[in-house]
XYZ file of C-alpha atoms in Angstrom:
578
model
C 4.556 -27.073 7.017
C 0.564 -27.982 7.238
C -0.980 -24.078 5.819
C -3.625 -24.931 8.337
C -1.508 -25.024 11.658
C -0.461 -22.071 13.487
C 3.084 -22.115 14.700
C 2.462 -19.177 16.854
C 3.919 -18.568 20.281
C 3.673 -15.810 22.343
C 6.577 -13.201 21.702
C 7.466 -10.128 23.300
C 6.585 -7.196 21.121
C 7.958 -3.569 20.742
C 6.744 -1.113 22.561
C 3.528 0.486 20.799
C 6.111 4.431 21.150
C 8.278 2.774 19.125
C 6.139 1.105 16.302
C 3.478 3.996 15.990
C 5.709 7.137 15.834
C 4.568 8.928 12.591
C 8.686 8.763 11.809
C 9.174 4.759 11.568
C 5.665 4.600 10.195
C 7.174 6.623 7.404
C 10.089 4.533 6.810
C 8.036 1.369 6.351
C 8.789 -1.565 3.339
C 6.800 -4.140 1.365
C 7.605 -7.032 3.663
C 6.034 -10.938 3.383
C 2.563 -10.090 5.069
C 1.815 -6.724 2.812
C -1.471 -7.431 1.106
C 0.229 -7.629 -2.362
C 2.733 -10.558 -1.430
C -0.425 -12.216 0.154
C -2.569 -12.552 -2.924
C -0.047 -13.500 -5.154
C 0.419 -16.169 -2.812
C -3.096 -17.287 -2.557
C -3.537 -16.965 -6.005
C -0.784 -19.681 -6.760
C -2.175 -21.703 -3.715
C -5.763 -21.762 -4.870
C -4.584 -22.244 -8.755
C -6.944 -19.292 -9.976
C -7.034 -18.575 -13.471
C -6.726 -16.029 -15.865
C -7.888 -15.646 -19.526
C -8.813 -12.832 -22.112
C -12.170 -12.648 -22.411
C -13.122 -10.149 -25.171
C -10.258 -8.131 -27.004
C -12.092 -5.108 -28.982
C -9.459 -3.080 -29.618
C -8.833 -0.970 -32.910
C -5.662 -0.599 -34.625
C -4.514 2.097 -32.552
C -5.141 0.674 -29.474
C -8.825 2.498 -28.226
C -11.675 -0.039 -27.477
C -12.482 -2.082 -24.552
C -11.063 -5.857 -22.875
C -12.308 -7.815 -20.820
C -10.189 -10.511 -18.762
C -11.973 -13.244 -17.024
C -11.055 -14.331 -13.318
C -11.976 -17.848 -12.427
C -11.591 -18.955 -8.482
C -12.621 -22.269 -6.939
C -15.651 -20.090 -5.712
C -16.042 -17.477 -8.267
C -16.320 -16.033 -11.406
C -14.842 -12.309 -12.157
C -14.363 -10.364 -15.135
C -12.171 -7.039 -15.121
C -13.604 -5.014 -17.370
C -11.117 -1.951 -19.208
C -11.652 0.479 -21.304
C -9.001 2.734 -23.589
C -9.958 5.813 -24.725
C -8.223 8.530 -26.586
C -7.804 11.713 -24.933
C -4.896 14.812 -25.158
C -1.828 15.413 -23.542
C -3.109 18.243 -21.578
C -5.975 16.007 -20.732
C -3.616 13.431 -18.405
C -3.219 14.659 -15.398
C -3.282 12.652 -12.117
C -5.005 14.972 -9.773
C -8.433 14.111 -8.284
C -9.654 17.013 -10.914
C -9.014 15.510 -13.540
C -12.387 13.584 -15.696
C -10.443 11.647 -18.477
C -7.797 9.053 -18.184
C -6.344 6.856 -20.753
C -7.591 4.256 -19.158
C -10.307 3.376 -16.869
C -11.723 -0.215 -15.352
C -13.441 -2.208 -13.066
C -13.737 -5.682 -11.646
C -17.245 -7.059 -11.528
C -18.408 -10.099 -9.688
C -20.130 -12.547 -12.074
C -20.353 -12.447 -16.076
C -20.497 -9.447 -18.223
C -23.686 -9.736 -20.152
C -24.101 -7.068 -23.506
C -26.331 -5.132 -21.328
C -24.233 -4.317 -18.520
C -21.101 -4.060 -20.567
C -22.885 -0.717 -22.470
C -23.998 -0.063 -18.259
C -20.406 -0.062 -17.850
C -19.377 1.303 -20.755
C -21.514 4.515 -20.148
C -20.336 5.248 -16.608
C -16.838 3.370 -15.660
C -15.165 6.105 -17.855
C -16.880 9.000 -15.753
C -15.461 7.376 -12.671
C -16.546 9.779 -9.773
C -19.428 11.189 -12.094
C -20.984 7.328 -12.959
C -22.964 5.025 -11.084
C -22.719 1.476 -11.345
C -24.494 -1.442 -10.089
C -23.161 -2.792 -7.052
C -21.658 -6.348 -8.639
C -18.933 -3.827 -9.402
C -16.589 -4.762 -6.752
C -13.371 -1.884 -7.656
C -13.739 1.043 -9.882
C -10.683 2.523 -10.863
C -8.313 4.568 -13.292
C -4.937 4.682 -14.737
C -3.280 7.253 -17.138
C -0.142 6.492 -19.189
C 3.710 6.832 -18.822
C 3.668 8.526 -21.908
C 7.762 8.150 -22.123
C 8.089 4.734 -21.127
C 4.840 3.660 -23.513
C 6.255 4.885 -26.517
C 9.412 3.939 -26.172
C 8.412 0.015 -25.718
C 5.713 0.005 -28.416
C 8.711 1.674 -30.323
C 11.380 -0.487 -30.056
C 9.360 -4.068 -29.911
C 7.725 -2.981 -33.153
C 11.551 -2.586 -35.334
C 12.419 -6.082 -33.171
C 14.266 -4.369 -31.091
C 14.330 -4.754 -27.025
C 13.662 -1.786 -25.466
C 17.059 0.259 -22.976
C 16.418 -1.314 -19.379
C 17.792 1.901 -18.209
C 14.912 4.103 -19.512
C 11.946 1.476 -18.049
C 14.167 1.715 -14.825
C 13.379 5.387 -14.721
C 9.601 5.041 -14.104
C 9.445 1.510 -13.640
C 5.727 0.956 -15.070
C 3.973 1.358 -18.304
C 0.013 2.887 -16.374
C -0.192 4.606 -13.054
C -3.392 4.259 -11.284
C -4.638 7.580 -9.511
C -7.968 6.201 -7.737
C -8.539 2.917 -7.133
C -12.297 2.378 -5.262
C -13.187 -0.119 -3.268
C -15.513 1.260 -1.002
C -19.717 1.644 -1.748
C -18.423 5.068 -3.579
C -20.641 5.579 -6.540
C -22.944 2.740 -6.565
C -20.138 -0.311 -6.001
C -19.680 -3.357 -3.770
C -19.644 -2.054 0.084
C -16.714 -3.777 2.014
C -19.607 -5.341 3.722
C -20.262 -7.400 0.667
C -16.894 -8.927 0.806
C -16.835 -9.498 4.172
C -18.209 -13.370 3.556
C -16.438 -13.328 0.061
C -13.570 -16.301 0.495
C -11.170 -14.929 -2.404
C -11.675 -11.392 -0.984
C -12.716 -11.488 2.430
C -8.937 -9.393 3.130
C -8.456 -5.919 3.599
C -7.853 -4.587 0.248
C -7.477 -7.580 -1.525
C -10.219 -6.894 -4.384
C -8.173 -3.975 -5.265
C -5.029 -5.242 -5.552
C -6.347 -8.109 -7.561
C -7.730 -5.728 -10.069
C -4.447 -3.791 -9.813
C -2.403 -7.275 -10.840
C -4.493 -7.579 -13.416
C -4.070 -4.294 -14.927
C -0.271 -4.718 -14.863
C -0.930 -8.076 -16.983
C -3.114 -5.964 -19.704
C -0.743 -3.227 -19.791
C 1.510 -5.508 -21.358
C -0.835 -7.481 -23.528
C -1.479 -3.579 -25.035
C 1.895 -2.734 -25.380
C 2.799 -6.267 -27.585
C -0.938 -5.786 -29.087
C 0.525 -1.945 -30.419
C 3.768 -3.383 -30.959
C 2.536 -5.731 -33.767
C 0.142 -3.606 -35.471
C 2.995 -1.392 -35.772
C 5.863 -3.778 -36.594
C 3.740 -6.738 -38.225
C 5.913 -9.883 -38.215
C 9.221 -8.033 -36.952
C 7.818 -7.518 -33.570
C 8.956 -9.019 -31.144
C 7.816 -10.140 -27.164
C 9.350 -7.972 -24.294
C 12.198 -9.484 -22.536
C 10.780 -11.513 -19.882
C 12.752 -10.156 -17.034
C 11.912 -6.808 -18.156
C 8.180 -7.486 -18.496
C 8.508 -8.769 -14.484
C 10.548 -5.091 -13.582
C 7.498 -3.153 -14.653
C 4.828 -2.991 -12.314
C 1.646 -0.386 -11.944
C 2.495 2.930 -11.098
C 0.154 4.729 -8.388
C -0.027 8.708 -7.448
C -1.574 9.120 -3.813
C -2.299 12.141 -2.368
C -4.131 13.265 1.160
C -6.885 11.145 0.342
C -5.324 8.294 2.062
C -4.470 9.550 5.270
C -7.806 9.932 6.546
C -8.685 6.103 6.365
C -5.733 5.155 8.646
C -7.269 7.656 11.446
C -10.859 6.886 10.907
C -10.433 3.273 10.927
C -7.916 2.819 14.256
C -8.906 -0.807 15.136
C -7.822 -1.918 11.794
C -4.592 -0.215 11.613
C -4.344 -1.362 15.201
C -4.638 -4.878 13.265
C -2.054 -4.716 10.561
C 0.543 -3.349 12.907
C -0.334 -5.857 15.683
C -0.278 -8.954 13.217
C 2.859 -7.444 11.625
C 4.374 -6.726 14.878
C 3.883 -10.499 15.908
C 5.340 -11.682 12.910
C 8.601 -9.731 13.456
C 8.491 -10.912 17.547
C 8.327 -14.254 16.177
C 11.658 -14.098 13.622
C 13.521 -11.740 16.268
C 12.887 -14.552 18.466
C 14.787 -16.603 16.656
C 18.751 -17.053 17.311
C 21.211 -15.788 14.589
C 22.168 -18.830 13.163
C 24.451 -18.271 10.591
C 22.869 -20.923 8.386
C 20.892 -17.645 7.368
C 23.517 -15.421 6.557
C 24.177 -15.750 2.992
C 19.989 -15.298 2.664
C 20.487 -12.026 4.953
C 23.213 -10.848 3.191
C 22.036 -11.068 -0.044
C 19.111 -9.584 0.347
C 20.706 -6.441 2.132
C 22.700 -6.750 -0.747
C 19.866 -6.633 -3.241
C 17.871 -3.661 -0.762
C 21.073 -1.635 -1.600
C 20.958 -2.532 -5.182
C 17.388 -1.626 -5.278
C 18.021 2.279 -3.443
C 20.229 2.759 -6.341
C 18.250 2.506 -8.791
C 15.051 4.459 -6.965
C 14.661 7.844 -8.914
C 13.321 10.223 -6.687
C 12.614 14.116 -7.091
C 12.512 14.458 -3.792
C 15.769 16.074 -2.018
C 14.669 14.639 1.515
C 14.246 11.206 0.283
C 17.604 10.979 -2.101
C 19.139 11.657 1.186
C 17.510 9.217 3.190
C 17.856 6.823 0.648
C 21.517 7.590 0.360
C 21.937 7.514 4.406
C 20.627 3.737 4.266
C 22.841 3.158 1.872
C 25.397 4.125 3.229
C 24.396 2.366 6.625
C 23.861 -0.788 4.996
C 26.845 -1.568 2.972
C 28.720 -1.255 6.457
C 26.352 -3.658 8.014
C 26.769 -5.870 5.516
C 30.665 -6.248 5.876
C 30.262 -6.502 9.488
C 27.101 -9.441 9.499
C 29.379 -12.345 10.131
C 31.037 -10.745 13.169
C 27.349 -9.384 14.261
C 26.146 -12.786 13.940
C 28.567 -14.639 15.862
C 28.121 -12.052 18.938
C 24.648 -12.171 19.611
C 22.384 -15.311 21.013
C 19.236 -14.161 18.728
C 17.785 -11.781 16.436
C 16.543 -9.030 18.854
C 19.731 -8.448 20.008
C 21.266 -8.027 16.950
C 18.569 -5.509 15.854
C 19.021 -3.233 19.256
C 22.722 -2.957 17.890
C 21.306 -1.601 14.551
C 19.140 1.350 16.543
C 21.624 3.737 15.826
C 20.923 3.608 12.249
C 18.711 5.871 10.177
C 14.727 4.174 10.502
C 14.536 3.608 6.648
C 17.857 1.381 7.317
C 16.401 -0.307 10.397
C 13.048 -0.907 8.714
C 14.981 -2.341 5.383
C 16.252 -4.931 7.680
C 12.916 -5.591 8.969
C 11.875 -6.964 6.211
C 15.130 -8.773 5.026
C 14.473 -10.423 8.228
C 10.765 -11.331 7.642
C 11.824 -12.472 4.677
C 14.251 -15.604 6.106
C 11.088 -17.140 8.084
C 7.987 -18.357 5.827
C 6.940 -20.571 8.031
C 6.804 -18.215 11.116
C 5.623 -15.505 9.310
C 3.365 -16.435 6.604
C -0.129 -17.332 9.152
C -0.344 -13.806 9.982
C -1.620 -12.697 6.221
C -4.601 -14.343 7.332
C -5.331 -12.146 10.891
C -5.104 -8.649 8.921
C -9.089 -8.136 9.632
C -10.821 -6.935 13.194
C -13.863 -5.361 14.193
C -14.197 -1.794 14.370
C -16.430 -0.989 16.974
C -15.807 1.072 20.022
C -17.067 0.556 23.438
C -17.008 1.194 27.173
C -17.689 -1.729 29.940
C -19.848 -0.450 32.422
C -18.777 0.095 36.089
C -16.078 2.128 34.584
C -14.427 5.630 36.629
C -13.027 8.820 35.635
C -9.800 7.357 37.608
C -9.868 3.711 35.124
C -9.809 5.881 32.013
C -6.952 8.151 33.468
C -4.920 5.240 33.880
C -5.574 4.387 30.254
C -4.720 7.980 29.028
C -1.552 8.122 31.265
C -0.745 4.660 30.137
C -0.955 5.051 26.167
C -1.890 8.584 25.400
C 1.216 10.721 26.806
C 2.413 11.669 23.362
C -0.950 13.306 23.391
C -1.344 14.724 27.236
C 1.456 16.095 27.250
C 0.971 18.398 23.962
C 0.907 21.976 24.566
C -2.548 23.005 22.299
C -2.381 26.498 23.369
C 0.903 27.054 20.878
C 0.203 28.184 17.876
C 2.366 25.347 16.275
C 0.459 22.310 17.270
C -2.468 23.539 15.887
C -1.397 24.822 12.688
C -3.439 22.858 9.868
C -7.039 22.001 9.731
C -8.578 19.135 7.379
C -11.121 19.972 5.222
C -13.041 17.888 2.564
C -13.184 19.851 -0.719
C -16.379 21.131 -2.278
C -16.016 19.570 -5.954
C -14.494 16.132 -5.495
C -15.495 15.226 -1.761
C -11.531 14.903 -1.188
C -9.646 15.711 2.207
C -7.539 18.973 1.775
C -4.896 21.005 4.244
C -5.530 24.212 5.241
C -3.460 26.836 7.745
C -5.748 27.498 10.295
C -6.603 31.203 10.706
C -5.596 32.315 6.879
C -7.497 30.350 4.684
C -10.984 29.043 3.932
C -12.605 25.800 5.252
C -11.895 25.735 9.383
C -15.357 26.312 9.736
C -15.826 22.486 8.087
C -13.148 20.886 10.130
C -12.957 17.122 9.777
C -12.416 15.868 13.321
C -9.207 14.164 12.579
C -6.992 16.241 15.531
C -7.421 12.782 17.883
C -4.426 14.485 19.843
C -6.042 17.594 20.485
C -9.184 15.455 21.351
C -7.328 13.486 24.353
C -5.549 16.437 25.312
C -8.818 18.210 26.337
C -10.591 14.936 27.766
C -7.946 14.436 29.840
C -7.975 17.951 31.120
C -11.890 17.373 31.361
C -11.133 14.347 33.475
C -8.460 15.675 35.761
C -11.280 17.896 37.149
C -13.547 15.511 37.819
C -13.234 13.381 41.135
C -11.292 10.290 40.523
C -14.310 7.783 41.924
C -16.855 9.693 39.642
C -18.307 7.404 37.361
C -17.797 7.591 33.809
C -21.358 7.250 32.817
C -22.182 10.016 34.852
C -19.352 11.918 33.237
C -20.270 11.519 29.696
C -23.931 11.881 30.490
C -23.151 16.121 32.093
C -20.578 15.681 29.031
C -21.744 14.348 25.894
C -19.102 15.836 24.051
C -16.560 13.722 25.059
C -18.143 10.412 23.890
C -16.799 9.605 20.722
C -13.012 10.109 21.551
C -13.456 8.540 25.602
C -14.867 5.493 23.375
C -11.894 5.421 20.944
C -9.131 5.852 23.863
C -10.860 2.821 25.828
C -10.641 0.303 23.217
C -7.458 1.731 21.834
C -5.840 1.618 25.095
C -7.080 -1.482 25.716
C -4.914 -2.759 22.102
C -1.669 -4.013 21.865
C -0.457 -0.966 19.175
C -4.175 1.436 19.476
C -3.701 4.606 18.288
C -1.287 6.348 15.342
C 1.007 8.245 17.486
C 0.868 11.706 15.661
C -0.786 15.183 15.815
C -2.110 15.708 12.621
C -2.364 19.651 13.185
C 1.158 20.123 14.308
C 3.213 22.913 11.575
C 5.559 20.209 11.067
C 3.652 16.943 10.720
C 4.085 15.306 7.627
C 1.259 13.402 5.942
C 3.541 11.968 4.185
C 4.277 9.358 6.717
C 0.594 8.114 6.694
C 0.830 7.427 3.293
C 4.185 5.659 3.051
C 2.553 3.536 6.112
C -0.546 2.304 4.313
C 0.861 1.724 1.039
C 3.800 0.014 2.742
C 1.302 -2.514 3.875
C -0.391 -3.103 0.694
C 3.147 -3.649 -0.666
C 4.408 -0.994 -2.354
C 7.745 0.304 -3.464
C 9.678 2.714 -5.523
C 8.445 5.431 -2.937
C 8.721 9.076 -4.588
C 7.503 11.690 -2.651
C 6.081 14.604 -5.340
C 5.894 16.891 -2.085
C 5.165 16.658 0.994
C 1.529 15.487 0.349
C 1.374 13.215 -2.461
C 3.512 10.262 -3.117
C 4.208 8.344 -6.361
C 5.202 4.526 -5.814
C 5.049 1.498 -8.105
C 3.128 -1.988 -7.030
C 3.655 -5.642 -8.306
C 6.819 -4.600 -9.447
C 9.110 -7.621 -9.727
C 6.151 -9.494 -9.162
C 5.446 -12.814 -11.093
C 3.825 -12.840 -14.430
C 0.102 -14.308 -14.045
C 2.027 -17.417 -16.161
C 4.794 -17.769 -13.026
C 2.662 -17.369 -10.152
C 3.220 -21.646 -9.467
C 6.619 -21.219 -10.075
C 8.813 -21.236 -7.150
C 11.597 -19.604 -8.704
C 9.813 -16.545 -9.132
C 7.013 -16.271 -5.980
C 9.372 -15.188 -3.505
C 11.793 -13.609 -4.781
C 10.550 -9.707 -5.454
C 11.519 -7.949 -2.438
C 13.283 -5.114 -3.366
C 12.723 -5.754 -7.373
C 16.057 -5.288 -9.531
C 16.179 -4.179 -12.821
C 17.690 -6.930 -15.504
C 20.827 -5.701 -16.585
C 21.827 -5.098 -20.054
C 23.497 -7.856 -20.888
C 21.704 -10.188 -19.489
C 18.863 -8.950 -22.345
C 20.968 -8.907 -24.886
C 22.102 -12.421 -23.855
C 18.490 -13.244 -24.440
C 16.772 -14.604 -27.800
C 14.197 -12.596 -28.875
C 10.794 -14.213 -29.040
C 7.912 -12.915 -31.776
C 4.614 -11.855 -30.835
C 1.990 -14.130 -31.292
C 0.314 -13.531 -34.059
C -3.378 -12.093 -34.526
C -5.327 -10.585 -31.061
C -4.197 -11.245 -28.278
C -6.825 -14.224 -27.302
């Protein structure tokens, strides 16, 4: 199809009670539209390229690389830099000031002055400042276990065990990845006119990729200083499994609550994108692509490794829920007109099931699907018309807001926590209200506790009172009375979720945001931080024009044994890795 026409037409979508609960948000999967499936895609489209720049590494792996990025607009280097530090040194809490590896993706060419800039401050991170052609700042620390062993076995010419990559499922884990005017870097602002990065997030997953492709380059790099002419190239199927790993914590969660018109965005453009396939009638042309990607989802929950006694069990409901769905697709298929239907029949099972088939479903329909990458960004700002009463903003709160209104604030349970941002790293923290430090710096994140009380405020008021004259006697009530308007006035508005309540879980803001930048592997640690794995399955920067390999990641696999020992072993290139 042209890339340039839309296909759109105007669906039915689900209701915004449905879509924004804090549950399904949780149970959310990479689909075609996350922001990692995107670039890959425009990457291939747009033919960018590439190619090692600089390789200054010693003998034992500790120096700096650059890679060079060239677009049809722009030239980019990413910039990293390996450092030896101690065991007890890697840790992947916001505390932490050394990493094995550290990096950056600067807009432009890397002169000798601004590489020893660079060189001076990218490995303080938080503590460095750096000019603002810096457009992602970032860090990643080792999997120690999984390093080893492939620098290990490629060096004696041996492949490595598939079963102990499949484990962790990367070689680095990223920890911070900034994108944001922090410490003297590119604002979003900047990007906002930038035509390779003008999409949420997309800078960062592009330096992200690009990591991936160096962690492998220093693996086969170690793996021949080691093993000199017996080394040999990691399997290539096994080089595609391993992806970058990424620990989130709280951070995270604040963004999707301070910035409601954009998540407002990416559910509304991925909620049109699903309208448009469950528009669509089962045709059973599509069910050998359904069921074999079910098939492969199910394959894929097996071999997630998960601490996490909650999540073993969900992932072991879905399983459970989808092998029967899968012997009963034909029958399904043949009994209802179109997708929709087929999907109400599914409600009764578990919301990580229903959302797995969400995206097998995405998956089937490029050419529906695909245009809606491109309507990820909005504008943030939040307004009343004039002319407005106390009785047209009661109708919007009654309308959209009930899951707040109708919160009891007075129990002690709904407001439990309070957010605070911490003292030495500027990070957001939990806190139980009335037993520990902080409340009296309360981030105004409670939005649900905000409604409540301005709908209380309004239900006092006369209905024909004006709403100017109401905010003027009561200031206070701006900010949120200008966030319900324009939320209320969107087709998903507002996360549907008190943040204070004993029993929310933050987790499900985090599994929702790094759903949507395309993450999988998700491992809660607890019930605040998360570790997940991204570009896994992905193609290798050399496959990203090959068809056989662009769009075919969902729910990444691990190669099986034999099919690597099938394989003929390929030697590393010799000399640096140029």
């Amino acid at each position: 199809m042209d890339a340039h026409r839309s296909t759109y037409k105007e669906t039915k979508l689900r209701n915004a009670e449905i879509v924004m609960a804090p549950e399904r948000l949780g149970a959310m999967h990479q689909n075609r539209i996350s922001f990692v499936r995107s670039l890959i895609r425009k990457m291939a489209h747009q033919q960018w390229q590439v190619t090692k720049h600089e390789w200054q590494l010693c003998t034992r792996g500790f120096g700096h690389v650059i890679y060079k990025l060239a677009t049809p607009e722009h030239v980019y280097h990413l910039v990293v830099f390996c450092d030896e530090i101690a065991d007890h040194e890697r840790n992947d809490r916001v505390i932490a000031e050394k990493w094995d590896v550290t990096f950056a993706l600067v807009k432009g060419d890397v002169d000798v002055n601004l590489l020893e800039r660079l060189r001076a401050n990218v490995p303080l991170q938080e503590a460095g400042r750096n000019p603002n052609n810096v457009l992602v700042l970032a860090r990643a620390n080792k999997s120690v276990r999984v390093f080893e062993h492939l620098v290990s076995a490629l060096a004696k010419g041996q492949q490595p065990d598939p079963k102990e990559l499949a484990d962790v499922g990367y070689i680095l884990r990223t920890t911070a990845v900034y994108g944001n005017g922090k410490f003297g870097i590119a604002d979003f602002k900047l990007l906002e006119d930038n035509p390779d990065f003008n999409q949420s997030f997309s800078a960062q997953m592009c330096a992200v990729y690009m990591l991936r492709e160096f962690s492998l380059d220093w693996v086969h790099f170690l793996a021949e200083q080691q093993g000199g002419e017996q080394a040999i190239s990691l399997h290539r199927g096994l080089q595609r499994y391993l992806g970058v790993g990424n620990a989130t914590g709280l951070g995270m969660a604040p963004y999707l609550i301070n910035h409601p018109c954009i998540v407002d965005q990416w559910m509304t453009s991925r909620e049109k994108a699903i309208g448009q396939v469950l528009a669509m009638p089962c045709d059973l042309q599509y069910y050998d692509g359904l069921q074999g990607l079910i098939n492969k989802a199910i394959c894929h929950l097996t071999q997630v490794i998960t601490i996490n006694e909650h999540q073993d069990l969900l992932n072991d409901k879905a399983l459970a829920e989808l092998k029967t769905l899968n012997e009963n697709l034909w029958l399904m298929m043949t009994q209802h007109s179109n997708w929709s239907s087929l999907i109400e029949q599914t409600t009764t099972m578990s919301l990580e099931a229903q959302e797995i088939l969400t995206s097998c479903l995405i998956e089937l329909y490029p050419e529906l699907v695909d245009e809606f990458e491109n309507q990820m960004n909005t504008e943030e700002a939040l307004s009343i018309p004039g002319g407005k009463t106390i009785q047209d903003l009661l109708n919007v709160l009654e309308e959209n807001y009930r899951w707040a209104i109708d919160a009891d604030y007075s129990l002690a349970e709904n407001n439990y926590w309070f957010w605070y941002r911490s003292q030495d790293k500027e990070e957001p923290r939990l806190g139980v209200r009335g037993q520990e430090q902080g409340e009296e710096r309360e981030l105004p994140l409670d939005i649900g506790r905000q409604v409540n009380r301005l709908y209380h405020a309004i239900s006092a008021c006369p209905a024909i009172t004006s709403l100017a004259e109401f905010l003027l006697q009561s200031p206070q009530y701006r900010a949120i009375t200008r966030r319900v308007w324009t939320l209320g006035h969107r087709e998903m508005g507002d996360i549907q979720m008190n943040v204070l309540r004993e029993d929310a879980l933050p987790m499900h803001l985090l599994r929702c945001k790094l759903a949507i930048f395309g993450a999988t592997k998700f491992d809660p640690r607890s019930d605040r931080w998360v570790r997940v794995t991204f570009f896994q399955g992905a193609p290798l920067l050399d496959e990203i024009n090959d068809d056989n390999y662009m769009d075919t990641w969902i729910f990444p696999l691990m190669p099986n044994q034999d099919e690597v020992d099938r394989s003929e072993n390929q030697p590393i290139a010799g000399g640096q890795p140029l």
